[in-house]
């Protein structure tokens, strides 16, 4: 198991290194084997924040929570009881 604190980027204060890592994020997500992940990730990062912020009070709906759970599990953490 990888410990994030052991990775050099996490110990770095080098802003350009962090920017390069962020610029490679979309390619890294697309390279993962789950075909649905890219769509879930785009929704999670680009659409969901504005949907939540548009509500008073801010909240996520049940359907959004289901999709968040699907996004999380698509990233490699599979716990089927999360959707029960």
PDB file of N, CA and C in Angstrom:
ATOM      1  N   UNK A   1       0.844  -1.184   0.000  1.00  0.00           N
ATOM      2  CA  UNK A   1       0.000   0.000   0.000  1.00  0.00           C
ATOM      3  C   UNK A   1       0.887   1.244   0.000  1.00  0.00           C
ATOM      4  N   UNK A   2       0.521   2.213  -0.808  1.00  0.00           N
ATOM      5  CA  UNK A   2       1.279   3.454  -0.892  1.00  0.00           C
ATOM      6  C   UNK A   2       0.861   4.396   0.227  1.00  0.00           C
ATOM      7  N   UNK A   3       1.845   4.934   0.911  1.00  0.00           N
ATOM      8  CA  UNK A   3       1.601   5.935   1.944  1.00  0.00           C
ATOM      9  C   UNK A   3       1.916   7.286   1.323  1.00  0.00           C
ATOM     10  N   UNK A   4       0.914   8.164   1.263  1.00  0.00           N
ATOM     11  CA  UNK A   4       1.096   9.449   0.576  1.00  0.00           C
ATOM     12  C   UNK A   4       2.266  10.242   1.133  1.00  0.00           C
ATOM     13  N   UNK A   5       2.475  10.188   2.439  1.00  0.00           N
ATOM     14  CA  UNK A   5       3.572  10.942   3.045  1.00  0.00           C
ATOM     15  C   UNK A   5       4.934  10.474   2.538  1.00  0.00           C
ATOM     16  N   UNK A   6       5.008   9.261   1.994  1.00  0.00           N
ATOM     17  CA  UNK A   6       6.269   8.742   1.462  1.00  0.00           C
ATOM     18  C   UNK A   6       6.548   9.229   0.040  1.00  0.00           C
ATOM     19  N   UNK A   7       5.561   9.790  -0.636  1.00  0.00           N
ATOM     20  CA  UNK A   7       5.745  10.274  -2.000  1.00  0.00           C
ATOM     21  C   UNK A   7       6.378  11.658  -1.977  1.00  0.00           C
ATOM     22  N   UNK A   8       7.348  11.879  -2.856  1.00  0.00           N
ATOM     23  CA  UNK A   8       8.110  13.130  -2.824  1.00  0.00           C
ATOM     24  C   UNK A   8       7.239  14.367  -3.034  1.00  0.00           C
ATOM     25  N   UNK A   9       6.218  14.283  -3.862  1.00  0.00           N
ATOM     26  CA  UNK A   9       5.367  15.451  -4.107  1.00  0.00           C
ATOM     27  C   UNK A   9       4.708  15.935  -2.821  1.00  0.00           C
ATOM     28  N   UNK A  10       4.264  15.018  -1.983  1.00  0.00           N
ATOM     29  CA  UNK A  10       3.586  15.393  -0.741  1.00  0.00           C
ATOM     30  C   UNK A  10       4.520  16.103   0.231  1.00  0.00           C
ATOM     31  N   UNK A  11       5.815  15.898   0.088  1.00  0.00           N
ATOM     32  CA  UNK A  11       6.784  16.579   0.953  1.00  0.00           C
ATOM     33  C   UNK A  11       7.310  17.858   0.306  1.00  0.00           C
ATOM     34  N   UNK A  12       6.837  18.165  -0.880  1.00  0.00           N
ATOM     35  CA  UNK A  12       7.360  19.278  -1.663  1.00  0.00           C
ATOM     36  C   UNK A  12       6.516  20.545  -1.501  1.00  0.00           C
ATOM     37  N   UNK A  13       7.202  21.679  -1.478  1.00  0.00           N
ATOM     38  CA  UNK A  13       6.537  22.981  -1.498  1.00  0.00           C
ATOM     39  C   UNK A  13       6.719  23.642  -2.865  1.00  0.00           C
ATOM     40  N   UNK A  14       7.158  22.864  -3.854  1.00  0.00           N
ATOM     41  CA  UNK A  14       7.437  23.356  -5.199  1.00  0.00           C
ATOM     42  C   UNK A  14       6.133  23.511  -5.982  1.00  0.00           C
ATOM     43  N   UNK A  15       5.654  24.753  -6.108  1.00  0.00           N
ATOM     44  CA  UNK A  15       4.384  25.016  -6.779  1.00  0.00           C
ATOM     45  C   UNK A  15       4.345  24.484  -8.211  1.00  0.00           C
ATOM     46  N   UNK A  16       5.377  24.695  -9.036  1.00  0.00           N
ATOM     47  CA  UNK A  16       5.327  24.135 -10.393  1.00  0.00           C
ATOM     48  C   UNK A  16       5.166  22.605 -10.409  1.00  0.00           C
ATOM     49  N   UNK A  17       5.764  21.913  -9.459  1.00  0.00           N
ATOM     50  CA  UNK A  17       5.606  20.454  -9.397  1.00  0.00           C
ATOM     51  C   UNK A  17       4.155  20.094  -9.111  1.00  0.00           C
ATOM     52  N   UNK A  18       3.524  20.829  -8.223  1.00  0.00           N
ATOM     53  CA  UNK A  18       2.108  20.578  -7.916  1.00  0.00           C
ATOM     54  C   UNK A  18       1.232  20.912  -9.121  1.00  0.00           C
ATOM     55  N   UNK A  19       1.569  22.003  -9.834  1.00  0.00           N
ATOM     56  CA  UNK A  19       0.797  22.373 -11.022  1.00  0.00           C
ATOM     57  C   UNK A  19       0.921  21.312 -12.112  1.00  0.00           C
ATOM     58  N   UNK A  20       2.121  20.759 -12.296  1.00  0.00           N
ATOM     59  CA  UNK A  20       2.309  19.692 -13.289  1.00  0.00           C
ATOM     60  C   UNK A  20       1.484  18.463 -12.909  1.00  0.00           C
ATOM     61  N   UNK A  21       1.467  18.145 -11.632  1.00  0.00           N
ATOM     62  CA  UNK A  21       0.676  16.992 -11.181  1.00  0.00           C
ATOM     63  C   UNK A  21      -0.807  17.224 -11.454  1.00  0.00           C
ATOM     64  N   UNK A  22      -1.288  18.423 -11.169  1.00  0.00           N
ATOM     65  CA  UNK A  22      -2.692  18.738 -11.410  1.00  0.00           C
ATOM     66  C   UNK A  22      -3.016  18.710 -12.904  1.00  0.00           C
ATOM     67  N   UNK A  23      -2.104  19.211 -13.727  1.00  0.00           N
ATOM     68  CA  UNK A  23      -2.318  19.190 -15.177  1.00  0.00           C
ATOM     69  C   UNK A  23      -2.411  17.761 -15.716  1.00  0.00           C
ATOM     70  N   UNK A  24      -1.797  16.815 -15.047  1.00  0.00           N
ATOM     71  CA  UNK A  24      -1.848  15.424 -15.480  1.00  0.00           C
ATOM     72  C   UNK A  24      -3.016  14.644 -14.908  1.00  0.00           C
ATOM     73  N   UNK A  25      -3.850  15.303 -14.103  1.00  0.00           N
ATOM     74  CA  UNK A  25      -4.947  14.615 -13.417  1.00  0.00           C
ATOM     75  C   UNK A  25      -5.929  13.966 -14.397  1.00  0.00           C
ATOM     76  N   UNK A  26      -6.406  14.710 -15.379  1.00  0.00           N
ATOM     77  CA  UNK A  26      -7.402  14.173 -16.320  1.00  0.00           C
ATOM     78  C   UNK A  26      -6.853  12.961 -17.069  1.00  0.00           C
ATOM     79  N   UNK A  27      -5.601  13.023 -17.490  1.00  0.00           N
ATOM     80  CA  UNK A  27      -4.994  11.888 -18.188  1.00  0.00           C
ATOM     81  C   UNK A  27      -4.866  10.685 -17.260  1.00  0.00           C
ATOM     82  N   UNK A  28      -4.548  10.936 -15.999  1.00  0.00           N
ATOM     83  CA  UNK A  28      -4.428   9.836 -15.035  1.00  0.00           C
ATOM     84  C   UNK A  28      -5.777   9.171 -14.803  1.00  0.00           C
ATOM     85  N   UNK A  29      -6.839   9.968 -14.698  1.00  0.00           N
ATOM     86  CA  UNK A  29      -8.183   9.412 -14.498  1.00  0.00           C
ATOM     87  C   UNK A  29      -8.598   8.598 -15.723  1.00  0.00           C
ATOM     88  N   UNK A  30      -8.344   9.126 -16.911  1.00  0.00           N
ATOM     89  CA  UNK A  30      -8.704   8.436 -18.150  1.00  0.00           C
ATOM     90  C   UNK A  30      -7.929   7.130 -18.303  1.00  0.00           C
ATOM     91  N   UNK A  31      -6.715   7.081 -17.783  1.00  0.00           N
ATOM     92  CA  UNK A  31      -5.879   5.886 -17.911  1.00  0.00           C
ATOM     93  C   UNK A  31      -6.319   4.750 -16.991  1.00  0.00           C
ATOM     94  N   UNK A  32      -7.143   5.038 -16.004  1.00  0.00           N
ATOM     95  CA  UNK A  32      -7.602   3.990 -15.094  1.00  0.00           C
ATOM     96  C   UNK A  32      -8.585   3.073 -15.813  1.00  0.00           C
ATOM     97  N   UNK A  33      -8.688   1.817 -15.380  1.00  0.00           N
ATOM     98  CA  UNK A  33      -9.464   0.831 -16.138  1.00  0.00           C
ATOM     99  C   UNK A  33     -10.983   0.980 -16.083  1.00  0.00           C
ATOM    100  N   UNK A  34     -11.525   1.779 -15.204  1.00  0.00           N
ATOM    101  CA  UNK A  34     -12.978   1.893 -15.093  1.00  0.00           C
ATOM    102  C   UNK A  34     -13.510   2.872 -16.137  1.00  0.00           C
ATOM    103  N   UNK A  35     -14.322   2.379 -17.066  1.00  0.00           N
ATOM    104  CA  UNK A  35     -14.829   3.198 -18.176  1.00  0.00           C
ATOM    105  C   UNK A  35     -15.742   4.324 -17.708  1.00  0.00           C
ATOM    106  N   UNK A  36     -16.435   4.152 -16.595  1.00  0.00           N
ATOM    107  CA  UNK A  36     -17.378   5.165 -16.120  1.00  0.00           C
ATOM    108  C   UNK A  36     -16.709   6.268 -15.303  1.00  0.00           C
ATOM    109  N   UNK A  37     -15.469   6.046 -14.881  1.00  0.00           N
ATOM    110  CA  UNK A  37     -14.831   6.983 -13.964  1.00  0.00           C
ATOM    111  C   UNK A  37     -14.681   8.381 -14.547  1.00  0.00           C
ATOM    112  N   UNK A  38     -14.266   8.513 -15.786  1.00  0.00           N
ATOM    113  CA  UNK A  38     -14.035   9.842 -16.368  1.00  0.00           C
ATOM    114  C   UNK A  38     -15.309  10.684 -16.342  1.00  0.00           C
ATOM    115  N   UNK A  39     -16.441  10.090 -16.688  1.00  0.00           N
ATOM    116  CA  UNK A  39     -17.708  10.823 -16.657  1.00  0.00           C
ATOM    117  C   UNK A  39     -18.127  11.196 -15.254  1.00  0.00           C
ATOM    118  N   UNK A  40     -18.008  10.247 -14.327  1.00  0.00           N
ATOM    119  CA  UNK A  40     -18.342  10.534 -12.926  1.00  0.00           C
ATOM    120  C   UNK A  40     -17.428  11.625 -12.373  1.00  0.00           C
ATOM    121  N   UNK A  41     -16.140  11.542 -12.706  1.00  0.00           N
ATOM    122  CA  UNK A  41     -15.182  12.503 -12.172  1.00  0.00           C
ATOM    123  C   UNK A  41     -15.439  13.907 -12.713  1.00  0.00           C
ATOM    124  N   UNK A  42     -15.744  14.011 -13.999  1.00  0.00           N
ATOM    125  CA  UNK A  42     -16.046  15.320 -14.589  1.00  0.00           C
ATOM    126  C   UNK A  42     -17.276  15.929 -13.926  1.00  0.00           C
ATOM    127  N   UNK A  43     -18.297  15.118 -13.707  1.00  0.00           N
ATOM    128  CA  UNK A  43     -19.509  15.597 -13.030  1.00  0.00           C
ATOM    129  C   UNK A  43     -19.179  16.048 -11.610  1.00  0.00           C
ATOM    130  N   UNK A  44     -18.419  15.239 -10.881  1.00  0.00           N
ATOM    131  CA  UNK A  44     -18.080  15.525  -9.487  1.00  0.00           C
ATOM    132  C   UNK A  44     -17.282  16.822  -9.361  1.00  0.00           C
ATOM    133  N   UNK A  45     -16.342  17.036 -10.265  1.00  0.00           N
ATOM    134  CA  UNK A  45     -15.455  18.195 -10.153  1.00  0.00           C
ATOM    135  C   UNK A  45     -16.028  19.458 -10.790  1.00  0.00           C
ATOM    136  N   UNK A  46     -16.828  19.319 -11.869  1.00  0.00           N
ATOM    137  CA  UNK A  46     -17.273  20.498 -12.616  1.00  0.00           C
ATOM    138  C   UNK A  46     -18.726  20.879 -12.370  1.00  0.00           C
ATOM    139  N   UNK A  47     -19.609  19.892 -12.248  1.00  0.00           N
ATOM    140  CA  UNK A  47     -21.040  20.198 -12.150  1.00  0.00           C
ATOM    141  C   UNK A  47     -21.573  20.210 -10.724  1.00  0.00           C
ATOM    142  N   UNK A  48     -21.187  19.227  -9.945  1.00  0.00           N
ATOM    143  CA  UNK A  48     -21.752  19.089  -8.603  1.00  0.00           C
ATOM    144  C   UNK A  48     -21.562  20.326  -7.722  1.00  0.00           C
ATOM    145  N   UNK A  49     -20.384  20.944  -7.684  1.00  0.00           N
ATOM    146  CA  UNK A  49     -20.231  22.107  -6.799  1.00  0.00           C
ATOM    147  C   UNK A  49     -21.255  23.217  -7.066  1.00  0.00           C
ATOM    148  N   UNK A  50     -21.520  23.524  -8.330  1.00  0.00           N
ATOM    149  CA  UNK A  50     -22.481  24.592  -8.623  1.00  0.00           C
ATOM    150  C   UNK A  50     -23.909  24.164  -8.304  1.00  0.00           C
ATOM    151  N   UNK A  51     -24.225  22.877  -8.477  1.00  0.00           N
ATOM    152  CA  UNK A  51     -25.558  22.386  -8.110  1.00  0.00           C
ATOM    153  C   UNK A  51     -25.799  22.565  -6.614  1.00  0.00           C
ATOM    154  N   UNK A  52     -24.821  22.180  -5.824  1.00  0.00           N
ATOM    155  CA  UNK A  52     -24.948  22.279  -4.367  1.00  0.00           C
ATOM    156  C   UNK A  52     -25.011  23.742  -3.931  1.00  0.00           C
ATOM    157  N   UNK A  53     -24.152  24.580  -4.488  1.00  0.00           N
ATOM    158  CA  UNK A  53     -24.103  25.986  -4.089  1.00  0.00           C
ATOM    159  C   UNK A  53     -25.358  26.749  -4.476  1.00  0.00           C
ATOM    160  N   UNK A  54     -26.091  26.273  -5.473  1.00  0.00           N
ATOM    161  CA  UNK A  54     -27.306  26.960  -5.920  1.00  0.00           C
ATOM    162  C   UNK A  54     -28.482  26.738  -4.976  1.00  0.00           C
ATOM    163  N   UNK A  55     -28.350  25.818  -4.038  1.00  0.00           N
ATOM    164  CA  UNK A  55     -29.453  25.493  -3.127  1.00  0.00           C
ATOM    165  C   UNK A  55     -29.304  26.224  -1.803  1.00  0.00           C
ATOM    166  N   UNK A  56     -30.460  26.601  -1.260  1.00  0.00           N
ATOM    167  CA  UNK A  56     -30.460  27.218   0.072  1.00  0.00           C
ATOM    168  C   UNK A  56     -31.385  26.412   0.969  1.00  0.00           C
ATOM    169  N   UNK A  57     -30.862  25.798   1.986  1.00  0.00           N
ATOM    170  CA  UNK A  57     -29.446  25.680   2.332  1.00  0.00           C
ATOM    171  C   UNK A  57     -28.743  24.702   1.392  1.00  0.00           C
ATOM    172  N   UNK A  58     -27.424  24.870   1.301  1.00  0.00           N
ATOM    173  CA  UNK A  58     -26.658  23.991   0.425  1.00  0.00           C
ATOM    174  C   UNK A  58     -26.752  22.552   0.926  1.00  0.00           C
ATOM    175  N   UNK A  59     -26.961  21.624  -0.007  1.00  0.00           N
ATOM    176  CA  UNK A  59     -27.047  20.204   0.337  1.00  0.00           C
ATOM    177  C   UNK A  59     -26.926  19.369  -0.928  1.00  0.00           C
ATOM    178  N   UNK A  60     -26.687  18.066  -0.748  1.00  0.00           N
ATOM    179  CA  UNK A  60     -26.720  17.135  -1.871  1.00  0.00           C
ATOM    180  C   UNK A  60     -28.001  16.323  -1.770  1.00  0.00           C
ATOM    181  N   UNK A  61     -28.534  15.951  -2.908  1.00  0.00           N
ATOM    182  CA  UNK A  61     -29.743  15.133  -2.943  1.00  0.00           C
ATOM    183  C   UNK A  61     -29.362  13.657  -2.798  1.00  0.00           C
ATOM    184  N   UNK A  62     -30.365  12.834  -2.597  1.00  0.00           N
ATOM    185  CA  UNK A  62     -30.118  11.395  -2.501  1.00  0.00           C
ATOM    186  C   UNK A  62     -29.483  10.867  -3.789  1.00  0.00           C
ATOM    187  N   UNK A  63     -30.028  11.263  -4.938  1.00  0.00           N
ATOM    188  CA  UNK A  63     -29.475  10.802  -6.217  1.00  0.00           C
ATOM    189  C   UNK A  63     -28.021  11.241  -6.389  1.00  0.00           C
ATOM    190  N   UNK A  64     -27.712  12.469  -5.957  1.00  0.00           N
ATOM    191  CA  UNK A  64     -26.330  12.940  -6.034  1.00  0.00           C
ATOM    192  C   UNK A  64     -25.426  12.134  -5.105  1.00  0.00           C
ATOM    193  N   UNK A  65     -25.919  11.806  -3.922  1.00  0.00           N
ATOM    194  CA  UNK A  65     -25.116  11.014  -2.991  1.00  0.00           C
ATOM    195  C   UNK A  65     -24.838   9.625  -3.562  1.00  0.00           C
ATOM    196  N   UNK A  66     -25.823   9.051  -4.239  1.00  0.00           N
ATOM    197  CA  UNK A  66     -25.603   7.757  -4.898  1.00  0.00           C
ATOM    198  C   UNK A  66     -24.507   7.904  -5.950  1.00  0.00           C
ATOM    199  N   UNK A  67     -24.576   8.972  -6.745  1.00  0.00           N
ATOM    200  CA  UNK A  67     -23.564   9.162  -7.786  1.00  0.00           C
ATOM    201  C   UNK A  67     -22.185   9.451  -7.186  1.00  0.00           C
ATOM    202  N   UNK A  68     -22.136  10.184  -6.078  1.00  0.00           N
ATOM    203  CA  UNK A  68     -20.865  10.419  -5.386  1.00  0.00           C
ATOM    204  C   UNK A  68     -20.271   9.090  -4.934  1.00  0.00           C
ATOM    205  N   UNK A  69     -21.120   8.215  -4.409  1.00  0.00           N
ATOM    206  CA  UNK A  69     -20.659   6.897  -3.962  1.00  0.00           C
ATOM    207  C   UNK A  69     -20.151   6.082  -5.144  1.00  0.00           C
ATOM    208  N   UNK A  70     -20.856   6.145  -6.275  1.00  0.00           N
ATOM    209  CA  UNK A  70     -20.401   5.439  -7.478  1.00  0.00           C
ATOM    210  C   UNK A  70     -19.055   5.993  -7.945  1.00  0.00           C
ATOM    211  N   UNK A  71     -18.900   7.319  -7.892  1.00  0.00           N
ATOM    212  CA  UNK A  71     -17.630   7.958  -8.262  1.00  0.00           C
ATOM    213  C   UNK A  71     -16.513   7.463  -7.356  1.00  0.00           C
ATOM    214  N   UNK A  72     -16.767   7.454  -6.061  1.00  0.00           N
ATOM    215  CA  UNK A  72     -15.751   7.026  -5.103  1.00  0.00           C
ATOM    216  C   UNK A  72     -15.356   5.573  -5.342  1.00  0.00           C
ATOM    217  N   UNK A  73     -16.337   4.719  -5.547  1.00  0.00           N
ATOM    218  CA  UNK A  73     -16.034   3.306  -5.763  1.00  0.00           C
ATOM    219  C   UNK A  73     -15.337   3.088  -7.106  1.00  0.00           C
ATOM    220  N   UNK A  74     -15.649   3.897  -8.105  1.00  0.00           N
ATOM    221  CA  UNK A  74     -14.990   3.779  -9.409  1.00  0.00           C
ATOM    222  C   UNK A  74     -13.515   4.146  -9.321  1.00  0.00           C
ATOM    223  N   UNK A  75     -13.157   4.944  -8.327  1.00  0.00           N
ATOM    224  CA  UNK A  75     -11.759   5.318  -8.127  1.00  0.00           C
ATOM    225  C   UNK A  75     -10.944   4.189  -7.520  1.00  0.00           C
ATOM    226  N   UNK A  76     -11.603   3.082  -7.190  1.00  0.00           N
ATOM    227  CA  UNK A  76     -10.856   1.920  -6.734  1.00  0.00           C
ATOM    228  C   UNK A  76     -11.216   1.429  -5.350  1.00  0.00           C
ATOM    229  N   UNK A  77     -12.122   2.099  -4.674  1.00  0.00           N
ATOM    230  CA  UNK A  77     -12.543   1.655  -3.351  1.00  0.00           C
ATOM    231  C   UNK A  77     -13.925   1.048  -3.515  1.00  0.00           C
ATOM    232  N   UNK A  78     -13.990  -0.277  -3.597  1.00  0.00           N
ATOM    233  CA  UNK A  78     -15.259  -0.947  -3.849  1.00  0.00           C
ATOM    234  C   UNK A  78     -15.796  -1.538  -2.566  1.00  0.00           C
ATOM    235  N   UNK A  79     -16.891  -0.985  -2.093  1.00  0.00           N
ATOM    236  CA  UNK A  79     -17.594  -1.519  -0.935  1.00  0.00           C
ATOM    237  C   UNK A  79     -19.069  -1.549  -1.302  1.00  0.00           C
ATOM    238  N   UNK A  80     -19.531  -2.641  -1.842  1.00  0.00           N
ATOM    239  CA  UNK A  80     -20.909  -2.760  -2.322  1.00  0.00           C
ATOM    240  C   UNK A  80     -21.950  -2.317  -1.302  1.00  0.00           C
ATOM    241  N   UNK A  81     -21.774  -2.569   0.007  1.00  0.00           N
ATOM    242  CA  UNK A  81     -22.789  -2.116   0.967  1.00  0.00           C
ATOM    243  C   UNK A  81     -23.007  -0.601   0.969  1.00  0.00           C
ATOM    244  N   UNK A  82     -22.080   0.179   0.387  1.00  0.00           N
ATOM    245  CA  UNK A  82     -22.268   1.630   0.315  1.00  0.00           C
ATOM    246  C   UNK A  82     -23.523   2.006  -0.461  1.00  0.00           C
ATOM    247  N   UNK A  83     -23.951   1.153  -1.385  1.00  0.00           N
ATOM    248  CA  UNK A  83     -25.112   1.464  -2.214  1.00  0.00           C
ATOM    249  C   UNK A  83     -26.385   0.801  -1.722  1.00  0.00           C
ATOM    250  N   UNK A  84     -26.327   0.112  -0.601  1.00  0.00           N
ATOM    251  CA  UNK A  84     -27.519  -0.576  -0.076  1.00  0.00           C
ATOM    252  C   UNK A  84     -28.400   0.417   0.639  1.00  0.00           C
TER     253      UNK A  84
END
